[in-house]
PDB file of C-alpha atoms and ligand atoms in Angstrom:
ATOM      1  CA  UNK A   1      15.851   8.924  16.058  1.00  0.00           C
ATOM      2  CA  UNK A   2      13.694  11.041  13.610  1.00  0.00           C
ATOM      3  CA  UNK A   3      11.939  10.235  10.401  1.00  0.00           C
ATOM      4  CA  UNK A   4      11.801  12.819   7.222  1.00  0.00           C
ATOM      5  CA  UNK A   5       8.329  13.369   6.366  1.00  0.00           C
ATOM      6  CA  UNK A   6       8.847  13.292   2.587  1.00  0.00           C
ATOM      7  CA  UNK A   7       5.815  14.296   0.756  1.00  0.00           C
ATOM      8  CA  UNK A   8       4.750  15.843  -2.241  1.00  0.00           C
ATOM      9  CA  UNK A   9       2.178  19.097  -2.784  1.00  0.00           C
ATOM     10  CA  UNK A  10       0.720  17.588  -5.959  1.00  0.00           C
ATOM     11  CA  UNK A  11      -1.906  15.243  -4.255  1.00  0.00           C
ATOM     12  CA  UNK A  12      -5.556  15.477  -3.851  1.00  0.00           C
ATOM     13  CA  UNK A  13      -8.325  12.856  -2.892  1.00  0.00           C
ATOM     14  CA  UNK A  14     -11.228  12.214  -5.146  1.00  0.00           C
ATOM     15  CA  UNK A  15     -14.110  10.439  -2.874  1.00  0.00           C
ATOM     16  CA  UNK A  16     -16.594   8.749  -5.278  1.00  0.00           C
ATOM     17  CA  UNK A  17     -14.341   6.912  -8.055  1.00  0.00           C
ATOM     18  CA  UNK A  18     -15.294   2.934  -8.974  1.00  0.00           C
ATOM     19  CA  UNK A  19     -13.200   1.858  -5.819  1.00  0.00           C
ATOM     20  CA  UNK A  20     -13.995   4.355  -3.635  1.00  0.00           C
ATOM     21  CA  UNK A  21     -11.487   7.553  -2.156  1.00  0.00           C
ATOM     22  CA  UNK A  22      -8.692   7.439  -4.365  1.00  0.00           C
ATOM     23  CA  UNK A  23      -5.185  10.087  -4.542  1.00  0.00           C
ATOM     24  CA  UNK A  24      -4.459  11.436  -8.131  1.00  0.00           C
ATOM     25  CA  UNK A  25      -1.792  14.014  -8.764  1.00  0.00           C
ATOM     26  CA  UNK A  26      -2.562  17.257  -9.538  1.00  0.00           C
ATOM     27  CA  UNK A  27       0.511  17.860 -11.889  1.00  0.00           C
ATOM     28  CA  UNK A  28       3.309  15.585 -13.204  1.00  0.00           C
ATOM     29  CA  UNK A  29       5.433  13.459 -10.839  1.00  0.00           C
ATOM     30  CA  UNK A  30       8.746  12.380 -11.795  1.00  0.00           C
ATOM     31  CA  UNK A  31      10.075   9.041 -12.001  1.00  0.00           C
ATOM     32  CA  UNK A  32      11.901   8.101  -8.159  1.00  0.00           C
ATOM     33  CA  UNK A  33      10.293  10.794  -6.009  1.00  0.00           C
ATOM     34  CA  UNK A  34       8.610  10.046  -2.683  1.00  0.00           C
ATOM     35  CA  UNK A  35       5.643  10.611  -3.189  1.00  0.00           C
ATOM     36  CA  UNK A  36       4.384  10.118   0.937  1.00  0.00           C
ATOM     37  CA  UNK A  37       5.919   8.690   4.773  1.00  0.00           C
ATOM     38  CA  UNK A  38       3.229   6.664   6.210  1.00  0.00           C
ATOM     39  CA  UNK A  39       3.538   5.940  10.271  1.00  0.00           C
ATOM     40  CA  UNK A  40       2.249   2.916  11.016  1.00  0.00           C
ATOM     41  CA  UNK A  41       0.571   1.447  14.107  1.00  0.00           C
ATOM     42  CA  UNK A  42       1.961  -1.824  14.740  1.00  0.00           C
ATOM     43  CA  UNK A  43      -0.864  -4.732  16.045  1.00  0.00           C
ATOM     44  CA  UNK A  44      -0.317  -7.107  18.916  1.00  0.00           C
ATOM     45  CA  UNK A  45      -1.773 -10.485  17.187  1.00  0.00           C
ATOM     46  CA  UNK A  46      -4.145 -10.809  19.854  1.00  0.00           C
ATOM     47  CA  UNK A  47      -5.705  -7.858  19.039  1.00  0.00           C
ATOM     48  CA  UNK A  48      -5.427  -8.495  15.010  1.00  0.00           C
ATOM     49  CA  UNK A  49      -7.165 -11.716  15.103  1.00  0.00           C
ATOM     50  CA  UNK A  50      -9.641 -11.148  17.826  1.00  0.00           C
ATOM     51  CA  UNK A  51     -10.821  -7.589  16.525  1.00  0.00           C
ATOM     52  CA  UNK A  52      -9.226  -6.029  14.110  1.00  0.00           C
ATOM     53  CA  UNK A  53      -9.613  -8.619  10.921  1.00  0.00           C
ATOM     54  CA  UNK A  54     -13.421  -8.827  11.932  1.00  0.00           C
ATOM     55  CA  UNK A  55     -13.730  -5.216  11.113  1.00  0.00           C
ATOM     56  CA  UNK A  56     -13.359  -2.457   8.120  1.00  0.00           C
ATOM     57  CA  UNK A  57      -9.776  -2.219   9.515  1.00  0.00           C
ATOM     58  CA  UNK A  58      -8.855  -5.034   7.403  1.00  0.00           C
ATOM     59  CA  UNK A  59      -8.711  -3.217   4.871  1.00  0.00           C
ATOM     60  CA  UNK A  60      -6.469  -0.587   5.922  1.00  0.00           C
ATOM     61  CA  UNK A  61      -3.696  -3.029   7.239  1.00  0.00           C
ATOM     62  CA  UNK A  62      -0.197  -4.524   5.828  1.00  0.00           C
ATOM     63  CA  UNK A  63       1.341  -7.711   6.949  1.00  0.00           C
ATOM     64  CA  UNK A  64       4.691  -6.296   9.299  1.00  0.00           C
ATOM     65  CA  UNK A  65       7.903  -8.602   9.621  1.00  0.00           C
ATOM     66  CA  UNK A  66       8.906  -8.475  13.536  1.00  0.00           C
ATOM     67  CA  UNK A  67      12.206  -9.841  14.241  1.00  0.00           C
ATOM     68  CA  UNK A  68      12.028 -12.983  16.344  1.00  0.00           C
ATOM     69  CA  UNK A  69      14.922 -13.532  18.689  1.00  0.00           C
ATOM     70  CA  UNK A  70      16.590 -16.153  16.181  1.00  0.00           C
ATOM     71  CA  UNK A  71      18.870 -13.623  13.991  1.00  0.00           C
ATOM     72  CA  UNK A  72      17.109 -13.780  10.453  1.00  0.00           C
ATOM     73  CA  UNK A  73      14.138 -14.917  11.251  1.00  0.00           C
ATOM     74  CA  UNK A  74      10.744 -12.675  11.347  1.00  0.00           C
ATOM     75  CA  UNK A  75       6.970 -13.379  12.686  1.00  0.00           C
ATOM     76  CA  UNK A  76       4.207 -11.687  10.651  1.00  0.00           C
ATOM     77  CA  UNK A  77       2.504  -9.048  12.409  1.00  0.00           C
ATOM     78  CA  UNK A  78      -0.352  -6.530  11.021  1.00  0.00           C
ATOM     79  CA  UNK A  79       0.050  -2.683  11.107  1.00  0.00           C
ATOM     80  CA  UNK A  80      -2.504  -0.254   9.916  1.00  0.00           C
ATOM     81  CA  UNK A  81      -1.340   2.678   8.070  1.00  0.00           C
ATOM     82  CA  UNK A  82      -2.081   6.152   8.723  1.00  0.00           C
ATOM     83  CA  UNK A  83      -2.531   8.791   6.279  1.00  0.00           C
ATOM     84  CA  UNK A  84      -2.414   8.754   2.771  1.00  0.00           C
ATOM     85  CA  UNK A  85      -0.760   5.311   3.098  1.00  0.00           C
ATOM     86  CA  UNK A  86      -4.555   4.258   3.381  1.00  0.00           C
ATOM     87  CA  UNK A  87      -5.500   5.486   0.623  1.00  0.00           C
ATOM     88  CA  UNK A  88      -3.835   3.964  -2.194  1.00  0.00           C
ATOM     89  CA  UNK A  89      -6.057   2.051  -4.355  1.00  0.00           C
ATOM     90  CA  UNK A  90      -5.077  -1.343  -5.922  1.00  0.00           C
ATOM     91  CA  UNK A  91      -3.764  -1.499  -9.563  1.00  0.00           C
ATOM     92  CA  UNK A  92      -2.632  -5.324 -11.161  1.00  0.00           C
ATOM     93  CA  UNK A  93      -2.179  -3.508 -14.347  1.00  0.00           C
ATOM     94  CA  UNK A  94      -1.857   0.086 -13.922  1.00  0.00           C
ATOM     95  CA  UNK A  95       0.480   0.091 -10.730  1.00  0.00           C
ATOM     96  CA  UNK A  96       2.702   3.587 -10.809  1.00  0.00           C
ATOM     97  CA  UNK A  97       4.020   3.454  -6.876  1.00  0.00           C
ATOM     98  CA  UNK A  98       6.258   1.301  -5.016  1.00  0.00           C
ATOM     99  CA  UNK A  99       6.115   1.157  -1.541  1.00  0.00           C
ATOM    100  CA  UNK A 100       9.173  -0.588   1.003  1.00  0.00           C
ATOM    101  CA  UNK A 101       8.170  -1.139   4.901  1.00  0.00           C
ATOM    102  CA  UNK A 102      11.329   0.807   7.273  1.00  0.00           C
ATOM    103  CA  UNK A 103      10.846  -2.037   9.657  1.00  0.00           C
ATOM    104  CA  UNK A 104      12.983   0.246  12.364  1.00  0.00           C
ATOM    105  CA  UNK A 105      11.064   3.774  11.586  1.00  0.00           C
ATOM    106  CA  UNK A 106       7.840   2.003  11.699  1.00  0.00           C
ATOM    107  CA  UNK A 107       6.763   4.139   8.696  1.00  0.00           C
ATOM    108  CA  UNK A 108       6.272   3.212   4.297  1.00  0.00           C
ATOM    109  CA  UNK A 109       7.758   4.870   1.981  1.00  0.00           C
ATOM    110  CA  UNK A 110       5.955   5.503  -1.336  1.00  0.00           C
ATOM    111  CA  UNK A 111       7.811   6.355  -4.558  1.00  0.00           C
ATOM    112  CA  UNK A 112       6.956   6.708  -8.145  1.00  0.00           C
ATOM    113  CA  UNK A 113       8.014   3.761 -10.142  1.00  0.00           C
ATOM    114  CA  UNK A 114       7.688   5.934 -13.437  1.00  0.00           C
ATOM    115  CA  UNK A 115       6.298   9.812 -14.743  1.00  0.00           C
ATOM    116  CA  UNK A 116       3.160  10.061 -13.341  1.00  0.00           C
ATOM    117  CA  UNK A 117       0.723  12.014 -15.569  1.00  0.00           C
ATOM    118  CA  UNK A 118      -1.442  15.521 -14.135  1.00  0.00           C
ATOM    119  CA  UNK A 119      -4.853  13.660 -13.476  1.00  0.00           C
ATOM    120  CA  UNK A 120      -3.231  10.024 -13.212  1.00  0.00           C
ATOM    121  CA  UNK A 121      -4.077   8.393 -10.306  1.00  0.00           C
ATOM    122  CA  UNK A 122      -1.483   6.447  -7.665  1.00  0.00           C
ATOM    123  CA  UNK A 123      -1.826   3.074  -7.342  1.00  0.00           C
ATOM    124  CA  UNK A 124      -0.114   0.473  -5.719  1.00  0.00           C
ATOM    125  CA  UNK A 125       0.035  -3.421  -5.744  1.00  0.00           C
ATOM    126  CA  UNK A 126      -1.618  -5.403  -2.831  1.00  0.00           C
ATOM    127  CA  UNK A 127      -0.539  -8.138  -4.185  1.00  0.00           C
ATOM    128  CA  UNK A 128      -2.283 -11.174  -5.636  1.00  0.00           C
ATOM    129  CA  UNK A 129      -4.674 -12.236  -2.674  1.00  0.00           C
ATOM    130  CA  UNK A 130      -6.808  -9.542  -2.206  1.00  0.00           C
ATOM    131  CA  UNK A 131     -10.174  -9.431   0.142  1.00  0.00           C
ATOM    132  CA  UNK A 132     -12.239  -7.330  -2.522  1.00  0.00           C
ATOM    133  CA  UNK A 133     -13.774  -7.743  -6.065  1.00  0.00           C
ATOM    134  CA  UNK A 134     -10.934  -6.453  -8.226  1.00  0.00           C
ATOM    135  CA  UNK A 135     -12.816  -3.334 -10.990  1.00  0.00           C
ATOM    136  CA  UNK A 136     -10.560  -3.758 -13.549  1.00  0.00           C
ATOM    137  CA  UNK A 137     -10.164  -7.858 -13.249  1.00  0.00           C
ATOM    138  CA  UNK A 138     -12.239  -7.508 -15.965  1.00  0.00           C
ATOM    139  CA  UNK A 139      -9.315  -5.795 -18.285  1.00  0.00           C
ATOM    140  CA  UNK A 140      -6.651  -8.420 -17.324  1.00  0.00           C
ATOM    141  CA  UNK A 141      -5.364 -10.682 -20.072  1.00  0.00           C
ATOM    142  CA  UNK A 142      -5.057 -14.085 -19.405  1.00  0.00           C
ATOM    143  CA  UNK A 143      -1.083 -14.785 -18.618  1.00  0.00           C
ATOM    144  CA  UNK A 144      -0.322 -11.181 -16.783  1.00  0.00           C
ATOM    145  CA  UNK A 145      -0.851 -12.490 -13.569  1.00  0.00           C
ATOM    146  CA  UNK A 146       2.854 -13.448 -13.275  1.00  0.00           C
ATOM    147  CA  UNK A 147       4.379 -10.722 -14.230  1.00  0.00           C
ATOM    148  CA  UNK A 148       2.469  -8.342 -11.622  1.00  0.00           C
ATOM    149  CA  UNK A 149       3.440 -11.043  -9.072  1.00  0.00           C
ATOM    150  CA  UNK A 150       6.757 -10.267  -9.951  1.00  0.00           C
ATOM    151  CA  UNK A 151       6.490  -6.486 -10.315  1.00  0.00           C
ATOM    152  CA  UNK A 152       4.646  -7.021  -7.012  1.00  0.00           C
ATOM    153  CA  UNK A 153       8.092  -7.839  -5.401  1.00  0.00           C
ATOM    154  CA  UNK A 154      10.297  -5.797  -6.895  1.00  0.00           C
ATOM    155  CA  UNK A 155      12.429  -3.511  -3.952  1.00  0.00           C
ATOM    156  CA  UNK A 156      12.828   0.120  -4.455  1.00  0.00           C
TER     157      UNK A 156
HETATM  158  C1  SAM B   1      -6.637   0.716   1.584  1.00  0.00           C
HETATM  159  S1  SAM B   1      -8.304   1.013   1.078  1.00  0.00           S
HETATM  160  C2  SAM B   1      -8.069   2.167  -0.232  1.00  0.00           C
HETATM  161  C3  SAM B   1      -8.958   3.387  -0.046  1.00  0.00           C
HETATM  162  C4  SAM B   1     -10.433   3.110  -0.258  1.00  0.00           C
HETATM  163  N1  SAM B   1     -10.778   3.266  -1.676  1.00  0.00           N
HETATM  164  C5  SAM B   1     -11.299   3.997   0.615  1.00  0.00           C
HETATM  165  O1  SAM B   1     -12.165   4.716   0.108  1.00  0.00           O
HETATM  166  O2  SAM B   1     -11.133   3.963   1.855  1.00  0.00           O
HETATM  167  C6  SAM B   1      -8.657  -0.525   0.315  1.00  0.00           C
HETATM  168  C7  SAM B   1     -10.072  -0.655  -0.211  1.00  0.00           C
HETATM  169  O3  SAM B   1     -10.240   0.128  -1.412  1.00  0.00           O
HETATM  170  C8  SAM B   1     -11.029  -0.572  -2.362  1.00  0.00           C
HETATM  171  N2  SAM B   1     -10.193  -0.875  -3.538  1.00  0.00           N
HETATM  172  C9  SAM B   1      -8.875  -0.639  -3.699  1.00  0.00           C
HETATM  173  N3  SAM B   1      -8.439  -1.053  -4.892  1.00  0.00           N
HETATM  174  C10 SAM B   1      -9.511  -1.584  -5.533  1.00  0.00           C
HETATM  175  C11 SAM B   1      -9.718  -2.211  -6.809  1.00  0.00           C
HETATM  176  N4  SAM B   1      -8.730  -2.386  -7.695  1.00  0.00           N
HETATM  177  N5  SAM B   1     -10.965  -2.654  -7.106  1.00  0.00           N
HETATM  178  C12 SAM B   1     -11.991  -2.495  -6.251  1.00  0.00           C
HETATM  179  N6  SAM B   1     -11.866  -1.909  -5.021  1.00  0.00           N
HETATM  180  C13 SAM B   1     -10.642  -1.464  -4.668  1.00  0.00           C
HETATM  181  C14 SAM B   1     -11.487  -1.851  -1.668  1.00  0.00           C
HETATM  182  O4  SAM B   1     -12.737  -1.584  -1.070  1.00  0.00           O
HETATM  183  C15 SAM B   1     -10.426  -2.066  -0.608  1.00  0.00           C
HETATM  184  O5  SAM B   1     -10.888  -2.815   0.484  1.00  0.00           O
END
């Protein structure tokens, strides 16, 4: 089995913005394109709670669906992500990428969820319980919280 690298040419990292490293684009990024493949490593649970969550790994790790032996049915797992896949800040409001777990490739896939302006940056959704002091919680209205929820969710 092999796994397609796709990635754009258009990325840089800026170190010292409000929440740290961040990736901005370096010219326009259409609508749909993958923007990065992220390999994951996978974590045994032992490991996860024992270690890994009492360190700055935390940080750097997704929740990963395992398939339990009962067709259908999935234990939660943690996998860190390697790459650029760690580097995605956290936008509520401003989120321009999507990103979709290949359960079997062991990899995320990033896409652009609209244009992406020269200078923008790329930002994903966490989703709504994060482990951080949001910056821009500040610039949320009262009443958008369920519609990022649901924007959180959406498949691409
Ligand atoms: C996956 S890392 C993203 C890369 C990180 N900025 C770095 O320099 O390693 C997640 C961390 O970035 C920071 N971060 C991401 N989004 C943020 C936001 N909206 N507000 C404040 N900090 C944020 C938090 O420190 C969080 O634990």
């Amino acid at each position: 089995m092999t796994v397609p690298l796709q990635r754009v040419d258009c990325l840089k990292l800026i170190l010292d913005t409000p929440k740290g490293r961040g990736v901005f684009a370096t010219r326009k990024i259409e609508a749909g394109t993958v923007v990065d493949t992220a390999p994951v490593i996978i974590l045994h649970k032992e490991q996860f709670d024992n270690y890994i969550q009492h360190s700055l790994l935390l940080h750097y790790s997704y929740n990963w669906p395992i398939a339990c032996e009962t067709p259908g049915k999935y234990t939660i797992h943690q996998a860190v992500v390697l790459g650029l896949g760690s580097m995605f800040n956290h936008s509520s409001i401003r989120q321009n990428i999507g990103w979709k777990r290949n359960l079997e490739k062991e990899v995320i896939v990033y896409t652009a969820l609209r244009d992406i302006a020269e200078g923008e940056e790329l930002l994903i959704s966490y989703g709504s319980h994060l482990t951080f002091e949001d910056v821009e919680a500040a610039q949320m209205k009262e009443g958008e919280e369920d519609v990022i929820d649901i924007l959180a969710r959406i498949d691409i």
